[in-house]
């Protein structure tokens, strides 16, 4: 709002004939682009509807002068499924291709558990667990990892006790520990003046060596697949499997 992005976005849509006034409000003619009804973007009292910011955000990501995005990927909750129509209409109104320049993923609900009991997330009760609450409880790394390691098509169960623990049952700790061990090997090799370029790879002849090498060889294809499928959980599971082979 402060940068004028909302006004610019509305001006662009108005120039394209997709904005009109009715009942004292300003409307986006989203039905012209496949939505089931037109949407208010400026209310009759002069305040912006939430959707106005969505329009400005998309325009900025896709049509800004510096480094515009090829595709805007949105993650919506399962309770926002009805939002898809207006979002895709907005994409089309800017001359883009819905499903190509805009992709919408529908994620399932996140359940936060502590001491074996759910932490209530009822809006009516006013007991909402925010991302700040989650970070305060288990830290940034564990918060990111816990949300990324589950397929967005499945409900996410976050066990606060588990993710705050320093045990091998904690996937975050398990992966971080493998990384710490590998960094320690690098430091020891450097201290011993061992150059990996001149290393004798024939010494890597044990079954355990083979498992780690095979796992590492999967990384490029796995990363590409995870990106193409919008499936970051595949990366998380790969890291856990790699950590298991390494340990």
Coordinates of C-alpha atoms in Angstrom, one line a residue:
X1 CA 0.0 0.0 0.0
X2 CA 2.7 2.5 1.0
X3 CA 4.7 2.0 -2.2
X4 CA 1.6 2.5 -4.4
X5 CA 1.7 -1.0 -5.8
X6 CA -2.0 -1.5 -5.1
X7 CA -3.0 1.6 -7.0
X8 CA -0.7 0.6 -9.9
X9 CA -2.2 -2.8 -10.1
X10 CA -5.8 -1.5 -10.1
X11 CA -4.8 1.1 -12.7
X12 CA -3.5 -1.6 -15.0
X13 CA -6.7 -3.7 -14.7
X14 CA -8.8 -0.6 -15.2
X15 CA -6.9 0.2 -18.4
X16 CA -7.7 -3.3 -19.6
X17 CA -11.4 -2.8 -18.9
X18 CA -11.5 -5.2 -15.9
X19 CA -12.5 -2.6 -13.3
X20 CA -15.9 -1.0 -12.7
X21 CA -17.8 0.9 -10.1
X22 CA -21.1 -0.3 -8.5
X23 CA -23.0 0.5 -5.3
X24 CA -20.2 2.9 -4.2
X25 CA -17.6 0.2 -4.4
X26 CA -14.9 -0.7 -7.0
X27 CA -15.1 -4.2 -8.5
X28 CA -12.8 -6.5 -10.4
X29 CA -14.7 -8.1 -13.3
X30 CA -13.3 -11.5 -12.6
X31 CA -16.2 -13.3 -14.3
X32 CA -14.7 -12.2 -17.6
X33 CA -11.8 -14.5 -16.8
X34 CA -13.7 -17.6 -15.5
X35 CA -14.5 -16.7 -11.9
X36 CA -18.0 -17.4 -10.6
X37 CA -18.6 -13.8 -9.5
X38 CA -17.0 -10.4 -9.6
X39 CA -14.9 -9.3 -6.6
X40 CA -14.9 -6.1 -4.6
X41 CA -11.4 -4.6 -4.3
X42 CA -12.3 -1.2 -2.8
X43 CA -15.2 -1.2 -0.4
X44 CA -17.9 1.4 -0.3
X45 CA -16.3 3.0 2.8
X46 CA -13.1 3.5 0.8
X47 CA -11.0 0.8 2.4
X48 CA -9.3 -1.9 0.4
X49 CA -10.5 -5.5 0.4
X50 CA -7.9 -8.1 1.2
X51 CA -7.9 -9.3 -2.5
X52 CA -6.6 -5.9 -3.6
X53 CA -3.3 -6.7 -1.9
X54 CA -3.2 -10.1 -3.6
X55 CA -3.6 -8.4 -7.0
X56 CA -0.7 -6.0 -6.3
X57 CA 1.5 -8.8 -5.0
X58 CA 1.0 -10.9 -8.1
X59 CA 1.6 -7.9 -10.5
X60 CA 4.8 -7.1 -8.6
X61 CA 6.1 -10.7 -8.8
X62 CA 5.3 -11.2 -12.5
X63 CA 5.5 -7.8 -14.1
X64 CA 8.1 -5.8 -12.2
X65 CA 11.0 -4.3 -14.2
X66 CA 13.7 -6.1 -12.3
X67 CA 13.9 -9.9 -12.2
X68 CA 10.2 -10.7 -12.8
X69 CA 9.2 -14.3 -11.8
X70 CA 8.4 -16.8 -14.5
X71 CA 5.8 -18.4 -12.3
X72 CA 4.1 -17.3 -9.0
X73 CA 3.5 -20.3 -6.7
X74 CA 0.9 -19.9 -4.0
X75 CA 0.3 -22.2 -1.1
X76 CA -3.3 -22.0 0.2
X77 CA -4.9 -23.8 3.1
X78 CA -7.6 -26.4 2.4
X79 CA -10.2 -24.0 3.8
X80 CA -9.3 -21.5 1.1
X81 CA -10.1 -23.7 -1.9
X82 CA -12.8 -21.2 -3.0
X83 CA -10.1 -18.6 -3.5
X84 CA -8.6 -20.4 -6.5
X85 CA -11.2 -19.0 -9.0
X86 CA -10.5 -15.3 -8.3
X87 CA -6.7 -15.9 -8.2
X88 CA -6.7 -17.6 -11.6
X89 CA -9.0 -14.9 -13.0
X90 CA -6.5 -12.2 -11.8
X91 CA -3.7 -14.1 -13.5
X92 CA -5.6 -14.1 -16.8
X93 CA -6.5 -10.4 -16.5
X94 CA -2.8 -9.5 -16.5
X95 CA -2.4 -11.4 -19.7
X96 CA -0.8 -14.5 -18.1
X97 CA -1.6 -18.2 -18.3
X98 CA -3.4 -19.7 -15.3
X99 CA -1.7 -22.9 -14.3
X100 CA 1.5 -21.9 -16.0
X101 CA 2.4 -18.4 -14.8
X102 CA 0.4 -19.0 -11.6
X103 CA 0.3 -22.3 -9.8
X104 CA -1.8 -22.8 -6.6
X105 CA -1.0 -25.6 -4.2
X106 CA -3.6 -26.6 -1.6
X107 CA -2.0 -27.6 1.7
X108 CA -3.7 -29.5 4.5
X109 CA -4.1 -28.4 8.0
X110 CA -1.2 -28.2 10.4
X111 CA -1.6 -30.0 13.8
X112 CA 0.7 -28.9 16.6
X113 CA 1.2 -31.5 19.4
X114 CA 2.8 -31.2 22.8
X115 CA 3.0 -33.8 25.5
X116 CA 0.8 -36.1 23.3
X117 CA -2.0 -33.6 23.1
X118 CA -3.0 -31.2 20.4
X119 CA -2.3 -27.5 20.9
X120 CA -5.6 -25.9 20.0
X121 CA -5.8 -23.8 16.9
X122 CA -9.4 -22.7 17.1
X123 CA -9.9 -19.1 15.8
X124 CA -13.1 -18.9 17.9
X125 CA -11.2 -19.7 21.0
X126 CA -8.5 -17.2 20.1
X127 CA -5.8 -19.8 20.6
X128 CA -4.0 -19.7 17.3
X129 CA -0.4 -21.0 17.0
X130 CA 1.5 -18.5 14.8
X131 CA 4.8 -19.2 13.1
X132 CA 6.4 -17.0 15.7
X133 CA 5.1 -19.2 18.4
X134 CA 6.5 -22.3 16.6
X135 CA 9.9 -20.6 16.2
X136 CA 10.0 -19.7 19.8
X137 CA 9.2 -23.3 20.8
X138 CA 11.6 -25.2 18.5
X139 CA 13.7 -22.7 16.6
X140 CA 13.9 -21.6 13.0
X141 CA 15.6 -24.7 11.5
X142 CA 13.2 -27.1 13.1
X143 CA 10.2 -25.0 12.1
X144 CA 11.1 -24.8 8.5
X145 CA 12.1 -28.5 8.3
X146 CA 8.9 -29.7 10.0
X147 CA 6.7 -27.9 7.5
X148 CA 8.8 -28.9 4.5
X149 CA 9.2 -32.7 5.2
X150 CA 5.5 -33.6 4.8
X151 CA 3.7 -33.7 1.5
X152 CA 1.4 -30.7 1.3
X153 CA -1.4 -33.1 0.3
X154 CA -1.2 -34.7 3.8
X155 CA -2.0 -33.1 7.2
X156 CA 1.1 -32.0 9.0
X157 CA 1.7 -33.2 12.6
X158 CA 4.3 -31.2 14.4
X159 CA 5.5 -32.8 17.7
X160 CA 7.0 -30.0 19.7
X161 CA 8.6 -32.4 22.2
X162 CA 10.3 -34.5 19.5
X163 CA 11.5 -31.5 17.5
X164 CA 13.0 -29.8 20.6
X165 CA 14.9 -33.0 21.6
X166 CA 18.6 -33.8 20.8
X167 CA 18.0 -37.4 19.8
X168 CA 18.2 -39.5 16.6
X169 CA 14.4 -39.7 16.6
X170 CA 14.4 -36.0 15.8
X171 CA 14.8 -35.8 12.0
X172 CA 16.1 -32.3 12.2
X173 CA 18.8 -33.2 14.8
X174 CA 19.6 -36.4 12.8
X175 CA 20.3 -34.5 9.6
X176 CA 22.1 -31.6 11.3
X177 CA 24.3 -34.1 13.1
X178 CA 25.3 -35.8 9.9
X179 CA 26.2 -32.4 8.4
X180 CA 28.3 -31.6 11.5
X181 CA 30.2 -34.9 11.2
X182 CA 30.9 -34.4 7.5
X183 CA 32.2 -30.8 8.2
X184 CA 34.4 -32.2 10.9
X185 CA 35.9 -34.7 8.3
X186 CA 36.6 -31.7 6.0
X187 CA 38.4 -29.9 8.8
X188 CA 40.5 -32.9 9.7
X189 CA 41.4 -33.5 6.1
X190 CA 42.5 -29.8 5.7
X191 CA 44.5 -30.0 8.9
X192 CA 46.2 -33.2 7.6
X193 CA 46.9 -31.5 4.2
X194 CA 44.8 -34.0 2.4
X195 CA 43.7 -32.9 -1.1
X196 CA 40.4 -34.5 -2.2
X197 CA 41.4 -34.0 -5.9
X198 CA 44.4 -36.3 -5.4
X199 CA 42.5 -38.8 -3.2
X200 CA 42.7 -42.5 -3.9
X201 CA 39.0 -43.4 -4.5
X202 CA 39.8 -47.1 -4.7
X203 CA 40.0 -47.0 -0.9
X204 CA 36.2 -46.5 -0.8
X205 CA 35.6 -50.2 -1.1
X206 CA 33.3 -51.1 1.8
X207 CA 29.5 -51.7 1.6
X208 CA 28.9 -48.6 3.7
X209 CA 31.0 -46.5 1.3
X210 CA 29.0 -47.8 -1.6
X211 CA 25.7 -46.8 0.1
X212 CA 26.8 -43.3 0.7
X213 CA 28.2 -42.9 -2.8
X214 CA 25.0 -44.3 -4.3
X215 CA 22.9 -41.9 -2.2
X216 CA 25.0 -38.9 -3.2
X217 CA 24.7 -39.9 -6.9
X218 CA 20.9 -39.6 -6.6
X219 CA 21.0 -35.9 -5.5
X220 CA 20.9 -34.0 -8.9
X221 CA 17.9 -36.0 -10.2
X222 CA 16.2 -35.9 -6.9
X223 CA 16.5 -32.1 -6.6
X224 CA 15.2 -31.6 -10.1
X225 CA 12.2 -33.9 -9.5
X226 CA 11.4 -32.2 -6.2
X227 CA 11.3 -28.8 -7.9
X228 CA 9.3 -30.0 -10.9
X229 CA 6.7 -31.7 -8.7
X230 CA 6.6 -28.9 -6.1
X231 CA 7.6 -31.5 -3.6
X232 CA 10.2 -30.2 -1.1
X233 CA 9.4 -33.2 1.2
X234 CA 11.3 -35.4 -1.2
X235 CA 14.5 -33.4 -0.4
X236 CA 13.8 -33.8 3.4
X237 CA 13.3 -37.5 3.1
X238 CA 16.4 -37.8 0.9
X239 CA 18.5 -36.0 3.5
X240 CA 17.3 -38.4 6.2
X241 CA 18.1 -41.4 4.1
X242 CA 21.6 -39.9 3.3
X243 CA 22.1 -39.2 7.0
X244 CA 21.2 -42.8 7.9
X245 CA 23.7 -44.1 5.3
X246 CA 26.4 -41.7 6.6
X247 CA 25.9 -42.5 10.2

